[in-house]
Amino acid sequence: YYMRKYKATLGVDEAELREYFPLDHVKKEILSIYQELLGLRFERVIVKNNNSKDNDDDEIFEVWLEDVECYAVHDLKQWEEEEKKEGESASSLLGYFFLDIFPRDGKYSHQCVYPLRPSYVTVGNDTNDGDSSADSHRVLPACVNIGNLSRGTDGKPSMLRFREVETFFHEVSISLSPCAWFLFYPLSFHFQH
């Protein structure tokens, strides 16, 4: 209540302010800030809807709705080193996060992050020489950012309110947290506001 009254005295026009925050631009800039701040690289992953039958490529993630996006999170320094080398390597890959950011009937109504898969290291089989790391590998984390941001209408892009920009910035940071954790044992995480 007090914040609304305070903003009213400043003469801030929320509708006019929205014109400066188109969703695609905000998303690009927020990811850019986190890339620079945390030394990460984001790569949009091709996704398909569960109902889609047009592509059977194993490299494509299936998603529950066509407007859900998936991003691979890489360690920037390792990624740059791998780019210099000729061989393909996925050692820079830290995990994945999904964006399910538009409202729909029956969807959870608050902004939050939910785990899809925790990060952990599988235990390998002991060999005769005592090396148990032969079959061990890291399972990469994945989480989903559930949101209810304004959707574009009538062919116009989604224009966010300032509060939505703040919330989205915060929630993306939480989506990145599991990618920074390197755990040897599964650990569930759950963040909710």
Coordinates of C-alpha atoms in Angstrom, one line a residue:
Y1 CA 0.0 0.0 0.0
Y2 CA 2.7 2.4 1.0
M3 CA 4.8 1.7 -2.1
R4 CA 1.8 2.3 -4.4
K5 CA 1.2 5.6 -2.6
Y6 CA 4.9 6.5 -2.8
K7 CA 5.0 5.7 -6.6
A8 CA 1.9 7.7 -7.1
T9 CA 3.7 10.8 -5.7
L10 CA 6.6 10.2 -8.1
G11 CA 4.3 10.2 -11.1
V12 CA 5.5 6.8 -12.4
D13 CA 3.2 5.6 -15.2
E14 CA 3.4 1.8 -15.1
A15 CA 1.8 1.4 -18.5
E16 CA 4.3 3.8 -20.1
L17 CA 7.2 2.1 -18.3
R18 CA 6.2 -1.3 -19.8
E19 CA 7.2 -0.1 -23.3
Y20 CA 10.8 -0.3 -22.2
F21 CA 10.6 -4.0 -21.2
P22 CA 9.7 -6.3 -24.1
L23 CA 10.1 -9.9 -22.8
D24 CA 12.6 -11.1 -25.5
H25 CA 14.9 -8.1 -24.8
V26 CA 14.6 -8.5 -21.0
K27 CA 15.4 -12.3 -21.3
K28 CA 18.4 -11.6 -23.5
E29 CA 19.8 -8.9 -21.2
I30 CA 19.2 -10.9 -18.0
L31 CA 21.1 -13.9 -19.4
S32 CA 23.8 -11.5 -20.6
I33 CA 24.2 -10.1 -17.1
Y34 CA 24.5 -13.5 -15.6
Q35 CA 26.9 -14.7 -18.2
E36 CA 29.3 -11.8 -17.5
L37 CA 28.8 -11.8 -13.7
L38 CA 29.1 -15.6 -13.1
G39 CA 31.4 -16.6 -16.0
L40 CA 28.7 -18.7 -17.7
R41 CA 27.5 -19.3 -21.3
F42 CA 23.9 -20.0 -22.1
E43 CA 23.0 -22.0 -25.2
R44 CA 19.3 -22.4 -26.2
V45 CA 18.5 -26.1 -26.6
I46 CA 16.1 -27.3 -29.3
V47 CA 12.9 -28.6 -27.7
K48 CA 9.8 -30.3 -29.0
N49 CA 6.4 -30.7 -27.5
N50 CA 5.4 -34.2 -26.1
N51 CA 2.8 -34.4 -28.8
S52 CA 5.2 -33.6 -31.6
K53 CA 6.0 -36.6 -33.8
D54 CA 8.2 -34.9 -36.4
N55 CA 11.6 -35.4 -34.9
D56 CA 13.0 -38.4 -33.1
D57 CA 16.5 -37.0 -32.5
D58 CA 17.8 -38.0 -29.0
E59 CA 19.5 -34.6 -28.6
I60 CA 16.3 -32.8 -28.5
F61 CA 14.5 -32.3 -25.2
E62 CA 10.8 -33.1 -24.9
V63 CA 8.8 -30.4 -23.1
W64 CA 5.3 -30.3 -21.8
L65 CA 4.2 -27.3 -23.8
E66 CA 5.5 -25.7 -27.0
D67 CA 6.4 -22.3 -25.5
V68 CA 8.7 -23.9 -22.8
E69 CA 12.3 -23.0 -23.5
C70 CA 15.4 -25.0 -22.4
Y71 CA 18.9 -23.6 -21.9
A72 CA 22.2 -25.4 -21.4
V73 CA 24.5 -23.7 -18.9
H74 CA 28.2 -23.9 -19.6
D75 CA 31.3 -22.8 -17.7
L76 CA 32.6 -20.0 -20.0
K77 CA 36.3 -20.6 -19.4
Q78 CA 36.0 -24.3 -20.1
W79 CA 33.8 -23.7 -23.1
E80 CA 36.3 -21.3 -24.6
E81 CA 39.1 -23.8 -24.1
E82 CA 37.0 -26.5 -25.7
E83 CA 36.3 -24.3 -28.7
K84 CA 40.1 -23.8 -29.2
K85 CA 40.5 -27.6 -29.4
E86 CA 39.3 -29.6 -32.4
G87 CA 37.5 -32.3 -30.5
E88 CA 34.0 -32.0 -29.2
S89 CA 33.8 -32.2 -25.4
A90 CA 30.9 -31.6 -23.0
S91 CA 33.1 -31.0 -19.9
S92 CA 32.0 -27.3 -19.7
L93 CA 28.3 -28.3 -19.4
L94 CA 27.0 -27.6 -15.9
G95 CA 23.3 -28.3 -16.3
Y96 CA 20.0 -27.2 -17.8
F97 CA 17.2 -24.9 -16.9
F98 CA 13.7 -24.6 -18.4
L99 CA 11.6 -21.5 -18.7
D100 CA 7.8 -22.1 -18.4
I101 CA 6.9 -18.5 -17.9
F102 CA 3.4 -17.9 -19.3
P103 CA 0.2 -18.4 -17.3
R104 CA -2.4 -21.0 -18.3
D105 CA -5.4 -22.7 -16.7
G106 CA -4.5 -25.1 -13.9
K107 CA -0.9 -23.9 -13.6
Y108 CA 0.7 -23.0 -10.3
S109 CA 0.1 -19.2 -9.9
H110 CA 3.3 -18.1 -8.2
Q111 CA 6.8 -17.5 -9.6
C112 CA 9.1 -20.3 -8.4
V113 CA 11.8 -22.8 -9.3
Y114 CA 11.3 -26.6 -9.1
P115 CA 13.8 -29.3 -9.5
L116 CA 13.5 -31.8 -12.4
R117 CA 16.8 -33.6 -11.7
P118 CA 19.4 -33.1 -9.0
S119 CA 23.1 -33.1 -9.6
Y120 CA 25.2 -36.0 -8.4
V121 CA 28.0 -38.4 -9.3
T122 CA 27.1 -42.1 -10.0
V123 CA 29.3 -44.7 -8.3
G124 CA 31.4 -46.8 -10.7
N125 CA 32.2 -50.4 -10.5
D126 CA 35.4 -51.4 -8.7
T127 CA 38.0 -52.9 -11.1
N128 CA 40.7 -55.3 -10.0
D129 CA 43.1 -52.4 -9.6
G130 CA 40.8 -50.6 -7.2
D131 CA 39.8 -47.8 -9.6
S132 CA 36.1 -47.2 -9.0
S133 CA 36.0 -44.1 -11.2
A134 CA 35.9 -46.1 -14.5
D135 CA 32.2 -46.1 -14.7
S136 CA 31.4 -43.1 -12.6
H137 CA 29.9 -40.0 -14.3
R138 CA 28.2 -36.8 -13.3
V139 CA 24.5 -36.5 -13.7
L140 CA 23.7 -32.9 -14.6
P141 CA 21.1 -30.9 -12.8
A142 CA 17.9 -29.6 -14.4
C143 CA 15.3 -27.3 -13.0
V144 CA 12.3 -25.4 -14.3
N145 CA 11.5 -21.7 -13.7
I146 CA 7.7 -21.6 -13.3
G147 CA 6.3 -18.1 -14.0
N148 CA 3.3 -16.2 -14.9
L149 CA 4.7 -13.3 -16.9
S150 CA 2.5 -11.2 -19.2
R151 CA 2.0 -12.8 -22.6
G152 CA 1.9 -10.8 -25.8
T153 CA -1.5 -10.2 -27.4
D154 CA -2.8 -9.5 -30.9
G155 CA 0.6 -10.3 -32.5
K156 CA 2.4 -7.7 -30.2
P157 CA 5.3 -8.8 -28.1
S158 CA 5.0 -9.4 -24.4
M159 CA 5.7 -6.1 -22.5
L160 CA 6.6 -6.7 -18.8
R161 CA 5.8 -4.6 -15.8
F162 CA 8.8 -3.4 -13.9
R163 CA 7.9 -5.7 -11.0
E164 CA 7.9 -8.7 -13.4
V165 CA 11.4 -7.8 -14.6
E166 CA 12.6 -7.7 -11.0
T167 CA 11.0 -11.1 -10.2
F168 CA 12.2 -12.7 -13.4
F169 CA 15.8 -11.5 -12.7
H170 CA 15.6 -13.0 -9.3
E171 CA 14.1 -16.3 -10.4
V172 CA 16.7 -16.8 -13.1
S173 CA 19.4 -16.5 -10.5
I174 CA 17.7 -19.3 -8.5
S175 CA 17.5 -21.4 -11.7
L176 CA 21.2 -21.1 -12.1
S177 CA 22.1 -22.2 -8.5
P178 CA 21.9 -26.0 -9.1
C179 CA 24.3 -25.7 -12.0
A180 CA 26.9 -24.2 -9.6
W181 CA 26.6 -27.1 -7.1
F182 CA 28.9 -30.1 -7.6
L183 CA 27.6 -32.9 -5.4
F184 CA 28.6 -36.5 -5.0
Y185 CA 25.3 -37.6 -3.6
P186 CA 21.8 -36.6 -4.8
L187 CA 20.3 -33.6 -3.1
S188 CA 16.8 -32.4 -3.7
F189 CA 16.4 -28.7 -3.8
H190 CA 13.2 -26.6 -3.7
F191 CA 12.9 -22.9 -3.8
Q192 CA 9.5 -21.2 -3.5
H193 CA 8.4 -17.7 -2.7

